[in-house]
């Protein structure tokens, strides 16, 4: 009987599919320092982003034949090393793209009407200073007709572009690998249209966008730093639902304080799970604790996809 440890949990649908296929699935979370011992009783492990599967651990559990990552980023797994030892490593890259893209717009709608600040102030001052707050939060803007800049035009970048297009926005996109093609948009009643796109340079995106959203993988160097903020339109809104490290947080705070950037929406941070207080407490930053993929729909898709990858692997 094949045993899988779902150490960071798995959606119930994924567990059910695996059990129906005859697998044993344990969902208790074993602490990192006890994993080497615990994993001796399993054939495979699934993780999200919390559990780390580094070389040393992989070496201690040669019985593990498969590592499954529910989601996209595999920064927590020494993927190449695991594969060199004959361990299959699988993930579910597309399952959460739409959820992350929608979170970008949660941050954008928040920022353009100052919700990040009014949600903090109204519970404290709403009953005594209602009219003053009403005045403070006037001057919002609309998204329709504005230009959405997208940096990193892969799965999530393209889903973000599709949501922007549905809202009547213009899209400017940059990717390390220039691309040209069409984006399919489907509306009520199954009506479908293909919108042509062609990526442009990073400078064009930075200089001409009203809002900028990052969708690149983790990088050693930030993509948006002081020089890039300086080239942006005054009053731009910036969203990061990709990975901490892609924005220089100190430069972002300076740009928010100077008014160059009107607001930021952050789902990811330099120092997770303990982001800097200057970021957490900033009145112009809308915050979410790395929940881009954390919708019921995305988790169901992730669980279903992961289960079928595991079944396929062990039944080969
Ligand atoms: P993807 O691989 O489909 O797309 C990434 C794109 O970025 C690729 O087209 C690549 O060519 C491009 N790219 C790489 N380096 C670049 C650079 N320096 N400048 C411009 N473009 C660059 O990945 P995806 O599925 O779209 O995921 C994008 C990011 O979102 C990843 O960092 C992933 O970890 C993150 N993510 C976050 C959450 C969340 O919960 N917030 C959930 C899922 C994924």
PDB file of N, CA and C and ligand atoms in Angstrom, residues 72-73 93 96 100 152-156 174-177 215-218 223 241-243 267-268 290 292-293, ligand 1:
ATOM      1  N   UNK A  72       2.593  26.574  -7.357  1.00  0.00           N
ATOM      2  CA  UNK A  72       3.575  26.856  -8.418  1.00  0.00           C
ATOM      3  C   UNK A  72       5.015  26.841  -7.910  1.00  0.00           C
ATOM      4  N   UNK A  73       5.350  27.856  -7.082  1.00  0.00           N
ATOM      5  CA  UNK A  73       6.752  28.108  -6.739  1.00  0.00           C
ATOM      6  C   UNK A  73       7.383  26.939  -6.001  1.00  0.00           C
ATOM      7  N   UNK A  93       1.068  23.965 -11.730  1.00  0.00           N
ATOM      8  CA  UNK A  93       1.362  25.370 -12.018  1.00  0.00           C
ATOM      9  C   UNK A  93       0.171  26.234 -12.411  1.00  0.00           C
ATOM     10  N   UNK A  96      -3.843  27.789  -9.799  1.00  0.00           N
ATOM     11  CA  UNK A  96      -4.206  28.948  -8.971  1.00  0.00           C
ATOM     12  C   UNK A  96      -4.096  30.279  -9.714  1.00  0.00           C
ATOM     13  N   UNK A 100      -4.950  34.144  -8.144  1.00  0.00           N
ATOM     14  CA  UNK A 100      -3.929  35.171  -7.901  1.00  0.00           C
ATOM     15  C   UNK A 100      -4.291  36.434  -8.680  1.00  0.00           C
ATOM     16  N   UNK A 152       6.111  40.276 -16.293  1.00  0.00           N
ATOM     17  CA  UNK A 152       6.080  38.813 -16.208  1.00  0.00           C
ATOM     18  C   UNK A 152       4.777  38.350 -16.820  1.00  0.00           C
ATOM     19  N   UNK A 153       4.862  37.949 -18.105  1.00  0.00           N
ATOM     20  CA  UNK A 153       3.625  37.636 -18.823  1.00  0.00           C
ATOM     21  C   UNK A 153       3.497  36.128 -19.026  1.00  0.00           C
ATOM     22  N   UNK A 154       3.528  35.403 -17.896  1.00  0.00           N
ATOM     23  CA  UNK A 154       3.309  33.953 -17.931  1.00  0.00           C
ATOM     24  C   UNK A 154       1.856  33.662 -17.608  1.00  0.00           C
ATOM     25  N   UNK A 155       1.635  32.558 -16.880  1.00  0.00           N
ATOM     26  CA  UNK A 155       0.254  32.141 -16.589  1.00  0.00           C
ATOM     27  C   UNK A 155      -0.526  33.215 -15.831  1.00  0.00           C
ATOM     28  N   UNK A 156       0.034  33.682 -14.698  1.00  0.00           N
ATOM     29  CA  UNK A 156      -0.722  34.624 -13.869  1.00  0.00           C
ATOM     30  C   UNK A 156      -0.764  36.005 -14.533  1.00  0.00           C
ATOM     31  N   UNK A 174       5.246  43.245 -20.195  1.00  0.00           N
ATOM     32  CA  UNK A 174       6.663  42.966 -20.475  1.00  0.00           C
ATOM     33  C   UNK A 174       6.988  41.570 -19.961  1.00  0.00           C
ATOM     34  N   UNK A 175       7.777  40.840 -20.720  1.00  0.00           N
ATOM     35  CA  UNK A 175       8.307  39.563 -20.250  1.00  0.00           C
ATOM     36  C   UNK A 175       9.757  39.464 -20.695  1.00  0.00           C
ATOM     37  N   UNK A 176      10.538  38.764 -19.895  1.00  0.00           N
ATOM     38  CA  UNK A 176      11.937  38.509 -20.242  1.00  0.00           C
ATOM     39  C   UNK A 176      12.008  37.906 -21.644  1.00  0.00           C
ATOM     40  N   UNK A 177      11.041  37.094 -21.981  1.00  0.00           N
ATOM     41  CA  UNK A 177      10.977  36.492 -23.314  1.00  0.00           C
ATOM     42  C   UNK A 177       9.829  37.146 -24.077  1.00  0.00           C
ATOM     43  N   UNK A 215       4.513  39.770 -11.880  1.00  0.00           N
ATOM     44  CA  UNK A 215       4.185  38.333 -11.975  1.00  0.00           C
ATOM     45  C   UNK A 215       5.369  37.504 -12.428  1.00  0.00           C
ATOM     46  N   UNK A 216       6.530  37.818 -11.857  1.00  0.00           N
ATOM     47  CA  UNK A 216       7.763  37.113 -12.203  1.00  0.00           C
ATOM     48  C   UNK A 216       8.115  36.126 -11.083  1.00  0.00           C
ATOM     49  N   UNK A 217       8.999  35.177 -11.355  1.00  0.00           N
ATOM     50  CA  UNK A 217       9.451  34.284 -10.281  1.00  0.00           C
ATOM     51  C   UNK A 217      10.383  35.017  -9.330  1.00  0.00           C
ATOM     52  N   UNK A 218      10.749  34.343  -8.247  1.00  0.00           N
ATOM     53  CA  UNK A 218      11.704  34.913  -7.295  1.00  0.00           C
ATOM     54  C   UNK A 218      13.001  35.263  -8.020  1.00  0.00           C
ATOM     55  N   UNK A 223      13.111  43.702  -9.207  1.00  0.00           N
ATOM     56  CA  UNK A 223      12.803  44.205 -10.551  1.00  0.00           C
ATOM     57  C   UNK A 223      12.379  45.671 -10.467  1.00  0.00           C
ATOM     58  N   UNK A 241       1.869  40.358  -6.150  1.00  0.00           N
ATOM     59  CA  UNK A 241       1.347  39.058  -5.701  1.00  0.00           C
ATOM     60  C   UNK A 241       2.248  37.959  -6.260  1.00  0.00           C
ATOM     61  N   UNK A 242       3.548  38.272  -6.461  1.00  0.00           N
ATOM     62  CA  UNK A 242       4.433  37.250  -7.044  1.00  0.00           C
ATOM     63  C   UNK A 242       5.291  36.607  -5.960  1.00  0.00           C
ATOM     64  N   UNK A 243       6.432  37.210  -5.645  1.00  0.00           N
ATOM     65  CA  UNK A 243       7.321  36.699  -4.613  1.00  0.00           C
ATOM     66  C   UNK A 243       7.986  37.873  -3.922  1.00  0.00           C
ATOM     67  N   UNK A 267       0.885  41.011  -1.410  1.00  0.00           N
ATOM     68  CA  UNK A 267       0.539  39.686  -0.884  1.00  0.00           C
ATOM     69  C   UNK A 267       1.801  38.942  -0.449  1.00  0.00           C
ATOM     70  N   UNK A 268       2.953  39.443  -0.902  1.00  0.00           N
ATOM     71  CA  UNK A 268       4.232  38.761  -0.639  1.00  0.00           C
ATOM     72  C   UNK A 268       5.244  39.785  -0.132  1.00  0.00           C
ATOM     73  N   UNK A 290       0.036  36.446   1.914  1.00  0.00           N
ATOM     74  CA  UNK A 290       0.380  35.408   0.927  1.00  0.00           C
ATOM     75  C   UNK A 290      -0.785  34.425   0.715  1.00  0.00           C
ATOM     76  N   UNK A 292      -2.604  34.392  -2.283  1.00  0.00           N
ATOM     77  CA  UNK A 292      -2.967  34.432  -3.701  1.00  0.00           C
ATOM     78  C   UNK A 292      -3.708  33.191  -4.178  1.00  0.00           C
ATOM     79  N   UNK A 293      -3.240  32.025  -3.751  1.00  0.00           N
ATOM     80  CA  UNK A 293      -3.831  30.770  -4.231  1.00  0.00           C
ATOM     81  C   UNK A 293      -4.893  30.234  -3.278  1.00  0.00           C
TER      82      UNK A 293
HETATM   83  P1  LIG B   1       5.069  31.563 -15.055  1.00  0.00           P
HETATM   84  O1  LIG B   1       6.336  30.800 -15.086  1.00  0.00           O
HETATM   85  O2  LIG B   1       3.906  31.059 -15.862  1.00  0.00           O
HETATM   86  O3  LIG B   1       5.335  33.075 -15.513  1.00  0.00           O
HETATM   87  C1  LIG B   1       6.427  33.825 -15.082  1.00  0.00           C
HETATM   88  C2  LIG B   1       6.840  34.697 -16.254  1.00  0.00           C
HETATM   89  O4  LIG B   1       7.823  35.624 -15.797  1.00  0.00           O
HETATM   90  C3  LIG B   1       7.478  33.905 -17.404  1.00  0.00           C
HETATM   91  O5  LIG B   1       6.814  34.223 -18.617  1.00  0.00           O
HETATM   92  C4  LIG B   1       8.936  34.389 -17.409  1.00  0.00           C
HETATM   93  O6  LIG B   1       9.490  34.440 -18.714  1.00  0.00           O
HETATM   94  C5  LIG B   1       8.794  35.765 -16.813  1.00  0.00           C
HETATM   95  N1  LIG B   1      10.003  36.300 -16.202  1.00  0.00           N
HETATM   96  C6  LIG B   1      10.950  35.647 -15.475  1.00  0.00           C
HETATM   97  N2  LIG B   1      11.873  36.529 -15.026  1.00  0.00           N
HETATM   98  C7  LIG B   1      11.481  37.748 -15.477  1.00  0.00           C
HETATM   99  C8  LIG B   1      12.020  39.049 -15.367  1.00  0.00           C
HETATM  100  N3  LIG B   1      13.136  39.278 -14.675  1.00  0.00           N
HETATM  101  N4  LIG B   1      11.376  40.066 -15.970  1.00  0.00           N
HETATM  102  C9  LIG B   1      10.244  39.842 -16.680  1.00  0.00           C
HETATM  103  N5  LIG B   1       9.690  38.625 -16.836  1.00  0.00           N
HETATM  104  C10 LIG B   1      10.303  37.605 -16.234  1.00  0.00           C
HETATM  105  O7  LIG B   1       4.678  31.708 -13.526  1.00  0.00           O
HETATM  106  P2  LIG B   1       3.238  32.061 -12.933  1.00  0.00           P
HETATM  107  O8  LIG B   1       2.492  30.814 -12.672  1.00  0.00           O
HETATM  108  O9  LIG B   1       2.636  33.121 -13.762  1.00  0.00           O
HETATM  109  O10 LIG B   1       3.684  32.649 -11.509  1.00  0.00           O
HETATM  110  C11 LIG B   1       4.262  33.940 -11.415  1.00  0.00           C
HETATM  111  C12 LIG B   1       4.683  34.237  -9.994  1.00  0.00           C
HETATM  112  O11 LIG B   1       3.560  34.196  -9.120  1.00  0.00           O
HETATM  113  C13 LIG B   1       5.704  33.277  -9.386  1.00  0.00           C
HETATM  114  O12 LIG B   1       6.643  34.047  -8.670  1.00  0.00           O
HETATM  115  C14 LIG B   1       4.918  32.466  -8.416  1.00  0.00           C
HETATM  116  O13 LIG B   1       5.728  31.976  -7.380  1.00  0.00           O
HETATM  117  C15 LIG B   1       3.945  33.522  -7.930  1.00  0.00           C
HETATM  118  N6  LIG B   1       2.747  32.973  -7.284  1.00  0.00           N
HETATM  119  C16 LIG B   1       2.266  33.610  -6.181  1.00  0.00           C
HETATM  120  C17 LIG B   1       1.137  33.114  -5.544  1.00  0.00           C
HETATM  121  C18 LIG B   1       0.586  33.803  -4.327  1.00  0.00           C
HETATM  122  O14 LIG B   1      -0.003  33.140  -3.491  1.00  0.00           O
HETATM  123  N7  LIG B   1       0.730  35.103  -4.205  1.00  0.00           N
HETATM  124  C19 LIG B   1       0.494  31.968  -6.021  1.00  0.00           C
HETATM  125  C20 LIG B   1       0.985  31.358  -7.167  1.00  0.00           C
HETATM  126  C21 LIG B   1       2.124  31.884  -7.782  1.00  0.00           C
END
